[in-house]
PDB file of C-alpha atoms in Angstrom:
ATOM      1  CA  UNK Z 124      11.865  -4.286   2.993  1.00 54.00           C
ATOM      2  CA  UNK Z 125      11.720  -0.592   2.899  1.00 78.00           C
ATOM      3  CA  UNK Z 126       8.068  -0.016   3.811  1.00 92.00           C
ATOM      4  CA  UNK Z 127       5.389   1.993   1.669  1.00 95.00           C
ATOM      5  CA  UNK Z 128       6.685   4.931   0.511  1.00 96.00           C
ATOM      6  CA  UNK Z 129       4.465   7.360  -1.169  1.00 97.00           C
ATOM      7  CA  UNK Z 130       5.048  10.206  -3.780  1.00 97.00           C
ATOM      8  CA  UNK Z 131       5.136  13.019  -3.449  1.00 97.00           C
ATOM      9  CA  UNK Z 132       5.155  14.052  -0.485  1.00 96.00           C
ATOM     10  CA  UNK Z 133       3.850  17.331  -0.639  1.00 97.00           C
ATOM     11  CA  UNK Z 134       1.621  19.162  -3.620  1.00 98.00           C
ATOM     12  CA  UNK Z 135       0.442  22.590  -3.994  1.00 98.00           C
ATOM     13  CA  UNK Z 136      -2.102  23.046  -6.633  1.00 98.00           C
ATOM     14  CA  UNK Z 137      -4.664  24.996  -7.677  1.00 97.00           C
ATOM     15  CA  UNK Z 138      -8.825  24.659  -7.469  1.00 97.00           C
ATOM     16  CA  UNK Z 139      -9.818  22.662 -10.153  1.00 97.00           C
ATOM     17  CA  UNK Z 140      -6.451  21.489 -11.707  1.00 98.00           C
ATOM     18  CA  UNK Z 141      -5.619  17.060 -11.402  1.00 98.00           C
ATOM     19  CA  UNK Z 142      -3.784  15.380  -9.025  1.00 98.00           C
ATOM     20  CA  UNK Z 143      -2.202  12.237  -8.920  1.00 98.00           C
ATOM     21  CA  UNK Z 144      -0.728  10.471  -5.989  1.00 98.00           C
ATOM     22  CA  UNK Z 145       1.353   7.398  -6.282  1.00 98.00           C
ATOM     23  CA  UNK Z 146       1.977   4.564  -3.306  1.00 98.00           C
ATOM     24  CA  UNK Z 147       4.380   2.005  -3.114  1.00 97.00           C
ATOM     25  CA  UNK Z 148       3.412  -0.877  -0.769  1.00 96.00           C
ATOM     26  CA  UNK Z 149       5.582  -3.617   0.885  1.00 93.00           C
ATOM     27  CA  UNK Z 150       6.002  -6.291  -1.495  1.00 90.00           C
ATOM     28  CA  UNK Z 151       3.935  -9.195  -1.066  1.00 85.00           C
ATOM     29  CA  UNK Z 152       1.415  -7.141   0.444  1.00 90.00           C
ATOM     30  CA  UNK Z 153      -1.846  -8.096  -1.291  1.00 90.00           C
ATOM     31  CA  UNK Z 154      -4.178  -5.643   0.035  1.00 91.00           C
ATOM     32  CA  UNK Z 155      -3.702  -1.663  -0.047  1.00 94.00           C
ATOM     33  CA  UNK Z 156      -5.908   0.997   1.316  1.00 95.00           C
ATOM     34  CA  UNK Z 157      -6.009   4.346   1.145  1.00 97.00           C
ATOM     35  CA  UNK Z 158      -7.008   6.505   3.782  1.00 97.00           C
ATOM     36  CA  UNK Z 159      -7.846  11.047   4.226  1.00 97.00           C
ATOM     37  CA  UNK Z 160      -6.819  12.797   7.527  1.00 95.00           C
ATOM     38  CA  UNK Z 161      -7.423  16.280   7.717  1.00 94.00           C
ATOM     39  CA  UNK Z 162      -5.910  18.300  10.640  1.00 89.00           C
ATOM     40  CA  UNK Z 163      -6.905  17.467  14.076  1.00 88.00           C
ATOM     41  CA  UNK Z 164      -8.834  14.087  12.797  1.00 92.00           C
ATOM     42  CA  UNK Z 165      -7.886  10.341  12.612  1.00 94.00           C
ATOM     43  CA  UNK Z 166      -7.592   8.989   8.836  1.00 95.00           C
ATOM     44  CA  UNK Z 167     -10.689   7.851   7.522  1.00 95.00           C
ATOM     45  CA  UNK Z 168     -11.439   5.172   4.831  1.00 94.00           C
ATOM     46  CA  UNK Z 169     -11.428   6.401   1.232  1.00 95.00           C
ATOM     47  CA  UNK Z 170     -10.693   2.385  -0.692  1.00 95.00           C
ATOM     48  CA  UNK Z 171      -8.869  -0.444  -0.889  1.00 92.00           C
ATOM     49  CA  UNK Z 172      -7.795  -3.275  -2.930  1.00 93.00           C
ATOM     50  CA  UNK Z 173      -6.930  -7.132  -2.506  1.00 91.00           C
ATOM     51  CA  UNK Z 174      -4.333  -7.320  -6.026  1.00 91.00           C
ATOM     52  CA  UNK Z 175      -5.909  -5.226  -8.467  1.00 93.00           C
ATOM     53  CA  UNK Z 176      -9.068  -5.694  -7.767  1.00 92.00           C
ATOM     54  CA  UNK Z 177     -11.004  -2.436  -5.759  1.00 92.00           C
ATOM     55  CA  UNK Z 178     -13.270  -4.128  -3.644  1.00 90.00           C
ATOM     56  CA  UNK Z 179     -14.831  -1.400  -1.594  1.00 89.00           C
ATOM     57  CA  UNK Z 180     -15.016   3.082  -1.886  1.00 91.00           C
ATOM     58  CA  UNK Z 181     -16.013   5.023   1.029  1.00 90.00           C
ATOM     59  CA  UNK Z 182     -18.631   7.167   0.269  1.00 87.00           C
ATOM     60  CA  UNK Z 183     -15.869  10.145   0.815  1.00 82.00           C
ATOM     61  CA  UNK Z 184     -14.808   9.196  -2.539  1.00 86.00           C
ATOM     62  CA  UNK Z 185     -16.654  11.438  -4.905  1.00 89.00           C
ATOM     63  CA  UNK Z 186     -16.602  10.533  -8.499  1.00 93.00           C
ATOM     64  CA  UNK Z 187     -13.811  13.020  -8.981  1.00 96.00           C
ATOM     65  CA  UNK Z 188     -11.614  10.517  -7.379  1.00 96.00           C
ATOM     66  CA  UNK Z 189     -10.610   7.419  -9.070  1.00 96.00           C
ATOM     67  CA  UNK Z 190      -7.403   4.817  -7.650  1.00 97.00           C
ATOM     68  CA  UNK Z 191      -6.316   2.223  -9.434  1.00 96.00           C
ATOM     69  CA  UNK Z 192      -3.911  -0.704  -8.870  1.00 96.00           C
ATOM     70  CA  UNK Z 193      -2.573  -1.784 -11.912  1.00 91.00           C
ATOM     71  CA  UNK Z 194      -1.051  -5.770 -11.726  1.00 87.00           C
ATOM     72  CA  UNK Z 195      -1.450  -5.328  -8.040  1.00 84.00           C
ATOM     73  CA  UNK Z 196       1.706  -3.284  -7.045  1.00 91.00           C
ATOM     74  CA  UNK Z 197       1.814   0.422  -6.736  1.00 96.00           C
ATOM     75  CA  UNK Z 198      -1.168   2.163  -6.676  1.00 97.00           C
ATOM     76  CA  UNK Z 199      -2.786   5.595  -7.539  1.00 98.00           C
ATOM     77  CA  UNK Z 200      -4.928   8.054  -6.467  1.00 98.00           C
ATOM     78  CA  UNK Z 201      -6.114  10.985  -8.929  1.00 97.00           C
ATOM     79  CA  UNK Z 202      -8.404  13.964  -7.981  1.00 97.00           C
ATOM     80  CA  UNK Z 203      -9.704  15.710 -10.702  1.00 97.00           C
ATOM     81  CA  UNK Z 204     -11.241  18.916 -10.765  1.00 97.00           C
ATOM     82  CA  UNK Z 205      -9.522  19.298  -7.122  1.00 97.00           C
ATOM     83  CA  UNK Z 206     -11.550  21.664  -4.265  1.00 96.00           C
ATOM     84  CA  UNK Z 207      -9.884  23.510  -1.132  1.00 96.00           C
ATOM     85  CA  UNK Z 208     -12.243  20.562   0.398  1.00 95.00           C
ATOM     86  CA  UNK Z 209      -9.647  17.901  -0.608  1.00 96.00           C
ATOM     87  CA  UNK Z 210      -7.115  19.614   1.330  1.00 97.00           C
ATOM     88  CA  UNK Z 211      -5.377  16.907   3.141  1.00 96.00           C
ATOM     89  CA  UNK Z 212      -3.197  13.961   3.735  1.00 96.00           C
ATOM     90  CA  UNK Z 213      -3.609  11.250   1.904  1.00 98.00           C
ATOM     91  CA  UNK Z 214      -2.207   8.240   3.493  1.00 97.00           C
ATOM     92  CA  UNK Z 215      -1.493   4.607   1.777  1.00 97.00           C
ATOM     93  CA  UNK Z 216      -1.547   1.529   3.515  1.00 95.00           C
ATOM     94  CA  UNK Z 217      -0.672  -1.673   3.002  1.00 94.00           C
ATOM     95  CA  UNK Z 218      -1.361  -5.630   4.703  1.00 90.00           C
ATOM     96  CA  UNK Z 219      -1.037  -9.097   4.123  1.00 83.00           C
ATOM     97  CA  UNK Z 220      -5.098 -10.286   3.702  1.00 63.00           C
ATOM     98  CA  UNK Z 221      -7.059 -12.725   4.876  1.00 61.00           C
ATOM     99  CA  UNK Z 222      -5.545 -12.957   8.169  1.00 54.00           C
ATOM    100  CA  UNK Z 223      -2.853 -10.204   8.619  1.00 55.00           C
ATOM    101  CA  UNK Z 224      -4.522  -7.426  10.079  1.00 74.00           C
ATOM    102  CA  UNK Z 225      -1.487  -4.904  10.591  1.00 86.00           C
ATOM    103  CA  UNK Z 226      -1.230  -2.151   8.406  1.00 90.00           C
ATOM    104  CA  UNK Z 227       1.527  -0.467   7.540  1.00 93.00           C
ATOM    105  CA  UNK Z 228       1.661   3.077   6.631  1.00 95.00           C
ATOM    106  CA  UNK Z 229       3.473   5.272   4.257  1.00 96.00           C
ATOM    107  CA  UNK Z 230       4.361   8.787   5.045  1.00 95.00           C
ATOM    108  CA  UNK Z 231       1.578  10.435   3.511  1.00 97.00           C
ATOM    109  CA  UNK Z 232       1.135  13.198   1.051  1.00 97.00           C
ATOM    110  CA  UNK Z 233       0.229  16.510   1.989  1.00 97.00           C
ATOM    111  CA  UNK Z 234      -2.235  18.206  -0.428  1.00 97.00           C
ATOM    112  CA  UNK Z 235      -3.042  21.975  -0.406  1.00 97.00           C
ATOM    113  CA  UNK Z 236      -5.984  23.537  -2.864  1.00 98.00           C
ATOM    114  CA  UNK Z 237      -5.363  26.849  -3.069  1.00 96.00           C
TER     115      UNK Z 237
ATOM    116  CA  UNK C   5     -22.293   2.321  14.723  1.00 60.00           C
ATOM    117  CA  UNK C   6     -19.058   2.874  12.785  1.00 71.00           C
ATOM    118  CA  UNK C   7     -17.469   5.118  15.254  1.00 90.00           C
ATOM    119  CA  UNK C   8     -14.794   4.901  17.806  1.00 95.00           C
ATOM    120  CA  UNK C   9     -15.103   7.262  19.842  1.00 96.00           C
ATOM    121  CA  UNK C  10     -11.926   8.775  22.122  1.00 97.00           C
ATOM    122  CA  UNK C  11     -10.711  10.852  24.520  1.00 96.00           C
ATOM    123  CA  UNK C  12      -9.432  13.195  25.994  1.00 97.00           C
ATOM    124  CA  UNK C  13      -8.593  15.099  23.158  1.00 96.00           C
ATOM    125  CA  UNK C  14      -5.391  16.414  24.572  1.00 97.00           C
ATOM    126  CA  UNK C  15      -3.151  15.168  27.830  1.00 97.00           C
ATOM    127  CA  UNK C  16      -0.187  16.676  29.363  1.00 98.00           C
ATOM    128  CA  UNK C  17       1.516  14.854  31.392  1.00 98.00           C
ATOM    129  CA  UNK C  18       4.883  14.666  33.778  1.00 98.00           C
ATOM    130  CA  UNK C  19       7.980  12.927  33.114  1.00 97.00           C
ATOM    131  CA  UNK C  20       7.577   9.561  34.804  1.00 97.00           C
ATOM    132  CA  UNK C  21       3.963   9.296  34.855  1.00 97.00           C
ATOM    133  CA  UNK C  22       0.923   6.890  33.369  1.00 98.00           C
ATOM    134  CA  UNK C  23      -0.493   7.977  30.253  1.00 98.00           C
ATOM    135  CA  UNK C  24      -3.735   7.085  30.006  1.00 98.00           C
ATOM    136  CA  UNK C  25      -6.150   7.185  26.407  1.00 98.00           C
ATOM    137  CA  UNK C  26      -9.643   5.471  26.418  1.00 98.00           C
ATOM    138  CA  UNK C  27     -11.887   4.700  23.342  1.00 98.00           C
ATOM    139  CA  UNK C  28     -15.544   2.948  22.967  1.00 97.00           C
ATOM    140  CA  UNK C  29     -16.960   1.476  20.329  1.00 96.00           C
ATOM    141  CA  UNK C  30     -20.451  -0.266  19.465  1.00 92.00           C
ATOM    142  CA  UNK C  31     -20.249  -2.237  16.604  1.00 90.00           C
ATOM    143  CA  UNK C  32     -19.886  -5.530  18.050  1.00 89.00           C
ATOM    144  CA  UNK C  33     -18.139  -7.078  14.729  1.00 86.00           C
ATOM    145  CA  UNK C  34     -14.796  -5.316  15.201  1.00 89.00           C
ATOM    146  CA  UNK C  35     -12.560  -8.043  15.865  1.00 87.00           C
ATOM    147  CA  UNK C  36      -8.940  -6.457  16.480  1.00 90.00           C
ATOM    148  CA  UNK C  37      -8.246  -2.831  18.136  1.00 94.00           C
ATOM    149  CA  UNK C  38      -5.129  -1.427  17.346  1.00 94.00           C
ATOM    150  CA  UNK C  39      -3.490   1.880  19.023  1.00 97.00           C
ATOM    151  CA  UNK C  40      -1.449   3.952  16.628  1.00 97.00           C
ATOM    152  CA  UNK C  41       1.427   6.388  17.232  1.00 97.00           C
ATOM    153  CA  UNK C  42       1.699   9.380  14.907  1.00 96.00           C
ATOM    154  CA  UNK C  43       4.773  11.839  14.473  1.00 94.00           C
ATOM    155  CA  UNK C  44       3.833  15.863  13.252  1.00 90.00           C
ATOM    156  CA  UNK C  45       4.266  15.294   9.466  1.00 86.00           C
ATOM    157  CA  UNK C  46       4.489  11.539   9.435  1.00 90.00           C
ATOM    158  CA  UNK C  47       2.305   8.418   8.856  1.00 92.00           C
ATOM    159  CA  UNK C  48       0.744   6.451  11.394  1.00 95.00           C
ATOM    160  CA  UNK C  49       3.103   3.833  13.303  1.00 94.00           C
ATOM    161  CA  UNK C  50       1.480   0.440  14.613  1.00 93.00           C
ATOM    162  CA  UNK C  51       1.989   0.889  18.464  1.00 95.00           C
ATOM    163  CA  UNK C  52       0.002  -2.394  19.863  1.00 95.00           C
ATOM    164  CA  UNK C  53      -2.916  -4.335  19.068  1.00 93.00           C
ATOM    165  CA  UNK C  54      -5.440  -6.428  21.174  1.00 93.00           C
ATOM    166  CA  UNK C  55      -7.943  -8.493  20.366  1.00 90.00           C
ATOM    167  CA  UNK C  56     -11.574  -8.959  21.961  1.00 89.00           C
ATOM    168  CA  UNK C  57     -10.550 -12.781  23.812  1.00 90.00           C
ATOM    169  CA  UNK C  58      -7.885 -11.066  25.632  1.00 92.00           C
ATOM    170  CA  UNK C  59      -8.298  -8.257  28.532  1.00 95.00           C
ATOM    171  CA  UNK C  60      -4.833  -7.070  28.402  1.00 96.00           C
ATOM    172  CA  UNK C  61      -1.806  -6.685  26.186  1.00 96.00           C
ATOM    173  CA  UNK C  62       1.768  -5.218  27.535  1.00 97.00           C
ATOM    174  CA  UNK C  63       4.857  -4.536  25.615  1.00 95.00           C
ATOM    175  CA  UNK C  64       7.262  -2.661  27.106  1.00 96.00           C
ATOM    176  CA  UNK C  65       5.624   0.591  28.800  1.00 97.00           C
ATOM    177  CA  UNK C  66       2.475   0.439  26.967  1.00 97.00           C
ATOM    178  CA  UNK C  67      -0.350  -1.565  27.957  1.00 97.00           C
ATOM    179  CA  UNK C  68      -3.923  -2.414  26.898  1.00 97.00           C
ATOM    180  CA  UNK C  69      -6.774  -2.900  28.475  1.00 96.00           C
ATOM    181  CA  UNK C  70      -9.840  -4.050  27.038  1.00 96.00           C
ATOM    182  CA  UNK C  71     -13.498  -4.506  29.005  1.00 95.00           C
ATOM    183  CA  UNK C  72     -15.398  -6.515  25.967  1.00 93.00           C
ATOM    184  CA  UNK C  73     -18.802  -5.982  27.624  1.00 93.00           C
ATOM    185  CA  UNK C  74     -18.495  -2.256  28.330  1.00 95.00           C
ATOM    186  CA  UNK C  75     -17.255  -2.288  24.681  1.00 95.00           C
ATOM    187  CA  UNK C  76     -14.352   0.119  25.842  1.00 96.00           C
ATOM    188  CA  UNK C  77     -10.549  -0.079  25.524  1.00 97.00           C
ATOM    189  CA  UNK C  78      -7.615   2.270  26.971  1.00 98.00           C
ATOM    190  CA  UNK C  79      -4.124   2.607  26.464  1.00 98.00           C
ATOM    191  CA  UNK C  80      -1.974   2.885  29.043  1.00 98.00           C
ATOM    192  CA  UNK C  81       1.834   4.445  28.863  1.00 98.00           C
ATOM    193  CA  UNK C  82       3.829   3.961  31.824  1.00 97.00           C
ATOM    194  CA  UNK C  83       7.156   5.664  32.805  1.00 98.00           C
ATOM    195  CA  UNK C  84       5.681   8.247  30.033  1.00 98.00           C
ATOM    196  CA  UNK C  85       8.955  10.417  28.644  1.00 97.00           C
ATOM    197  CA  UNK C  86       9.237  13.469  26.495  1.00 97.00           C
ATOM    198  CA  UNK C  87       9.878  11.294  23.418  1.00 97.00           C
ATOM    199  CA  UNK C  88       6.099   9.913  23.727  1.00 97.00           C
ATOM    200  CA  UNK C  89       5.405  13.298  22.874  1.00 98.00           C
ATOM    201  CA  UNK C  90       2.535  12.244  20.064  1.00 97.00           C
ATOM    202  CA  UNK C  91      -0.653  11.848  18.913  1.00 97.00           C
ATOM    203  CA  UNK C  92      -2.389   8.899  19.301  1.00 98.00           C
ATOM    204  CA  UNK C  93      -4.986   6.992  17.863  1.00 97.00           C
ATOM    205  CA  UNK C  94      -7.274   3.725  18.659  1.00 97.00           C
ATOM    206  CA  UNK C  95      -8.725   2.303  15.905  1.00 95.00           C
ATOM    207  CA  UNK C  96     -11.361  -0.846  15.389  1.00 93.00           C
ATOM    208  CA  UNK C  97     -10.924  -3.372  12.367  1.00 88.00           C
ATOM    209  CA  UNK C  98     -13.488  -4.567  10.343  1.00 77.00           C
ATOM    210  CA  UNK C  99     -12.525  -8.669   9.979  1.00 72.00           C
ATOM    211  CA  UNK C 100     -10.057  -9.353   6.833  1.00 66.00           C
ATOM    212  CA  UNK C 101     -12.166 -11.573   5.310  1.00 64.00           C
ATOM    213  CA  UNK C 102     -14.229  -8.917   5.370  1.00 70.00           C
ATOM    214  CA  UNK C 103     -12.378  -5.329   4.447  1.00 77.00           C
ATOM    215  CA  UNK C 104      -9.911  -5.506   6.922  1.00 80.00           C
ATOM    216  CA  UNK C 105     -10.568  -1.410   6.993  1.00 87.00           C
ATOM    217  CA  UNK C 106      -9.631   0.169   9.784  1.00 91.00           C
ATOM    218  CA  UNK C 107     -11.889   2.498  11.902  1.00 93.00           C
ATOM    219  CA  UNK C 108     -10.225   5.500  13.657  1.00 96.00           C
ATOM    220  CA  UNK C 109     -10.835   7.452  16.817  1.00 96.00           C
ATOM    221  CA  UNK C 110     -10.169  11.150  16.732  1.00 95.00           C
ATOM    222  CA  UNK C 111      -6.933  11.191  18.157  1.00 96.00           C
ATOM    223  CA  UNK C 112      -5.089  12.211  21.674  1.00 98.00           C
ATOM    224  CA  UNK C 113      -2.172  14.996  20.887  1.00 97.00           C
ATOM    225  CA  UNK C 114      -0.235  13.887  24.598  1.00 98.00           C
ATOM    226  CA  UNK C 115       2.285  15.853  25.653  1.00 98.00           C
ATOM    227  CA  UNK C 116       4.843  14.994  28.459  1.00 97.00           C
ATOM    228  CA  UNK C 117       6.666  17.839  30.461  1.00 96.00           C
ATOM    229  CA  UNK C 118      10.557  17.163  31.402  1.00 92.00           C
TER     230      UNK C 118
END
């Protein structure tokens, strides 16, 4: 068991170009979420999934963010049309549902808008 | 009625000495409080968890303590040392069989002196 890992790390792009953001979570782990901390602020709640299925989006997540969780493994997060706003990290998480309330987190990756 | 609200915001304190970090919430349908211990440039890191039928947790140096009718819980380091040099964070969980989200407060950068 490795833990999540996330990729990359760090990404420098440019207003309105696309991002995408990949996590890895522990296997077995049914249920992933996906969480924004800007400096100085705990993460808050963007989404999360139980398998593949999303089953909730903060109302942080505009429509120019879409994650997806194909066959209920790895997961992704794209921005498109990225602001200076989305500046941030963008942490994964992932649990065992329905009873396992620890979440583990990845590393994070830094985004800067320029 | 989402928030967790936490402070201080910042804490320096000696080698040797009790940390201590409160938080309050009101949403009485959080069912497990969790402190988390975050690294500059790193993901959160599950420190200990309570939940509401118990008053106090200990592992180690860190304790919690948790009034259920004030709706208020604190973290307490003891023996702090230079390596607890962090920021932390409380956090509230929405039930798993509901989201299972988690529910930050706005972190406590603590810094202990040699």
């Amino acid at each position: 068991d490795t833990g999540v890992s996330q990729d990359p790390r760090h990404k420098i792009t440019k207003r309105g170009q696309n991002v995408t953001f990949r996590c890895d979570p522990i296997s077995e782990h049914n249920r992933l979420y996906w969480y924004r901390q800007t400096l100085g602020q705990g993460p808050e709640f963007l989404t999360y999934f139980q398998n593949e299925a999303q089953l909730e989006k903060s109302r942080l997540l505009s429509d120019r963010f879409s994650a997806e969780r194909p066959k209920g493994s790895f997961s992704t997060l794209e921005i498109q049309r990225t602001e200076q706003g989305d500046s941030a990290m963008y942490l994964c998480a992932s649990s065992v549902g329905q009873g396992g309330e620890t979440q583990y987190f990845g590393p994070g990756t830094r985004l800067l808008v320029l | 009625q989402q928030q967790v609200k936490q402070s201080p915001q910042s804490l320096i304190v000696q080698k040797g000495g009790i940390s201590i970090i409160n938080c309050a919430y009101e949403n009485t349908a959080f069912d497990y409080f969790p402190w988390y211990q975050q690294f500059p440039g790193k993901g959160p890191a599950l420190l200990i968890a309570i939940r509401p039928d118990v008053s106090e947790k200990k592992e180690g140096r860190f304790t919690i303590s948790f009034n259920k009718s004030a709706k208020q819980f604190s973290l307490h380091i003891m023996d702090s040392q230079p390596g607890d040099s962090a920021t932390y964070f409380c956090a509230a969980s929405i039930p798993p069989s509901n989201t299972g989200k988690l529910i930050f407060g706005q972190g406590t950068t603590l810094q202990v002196k040699p």
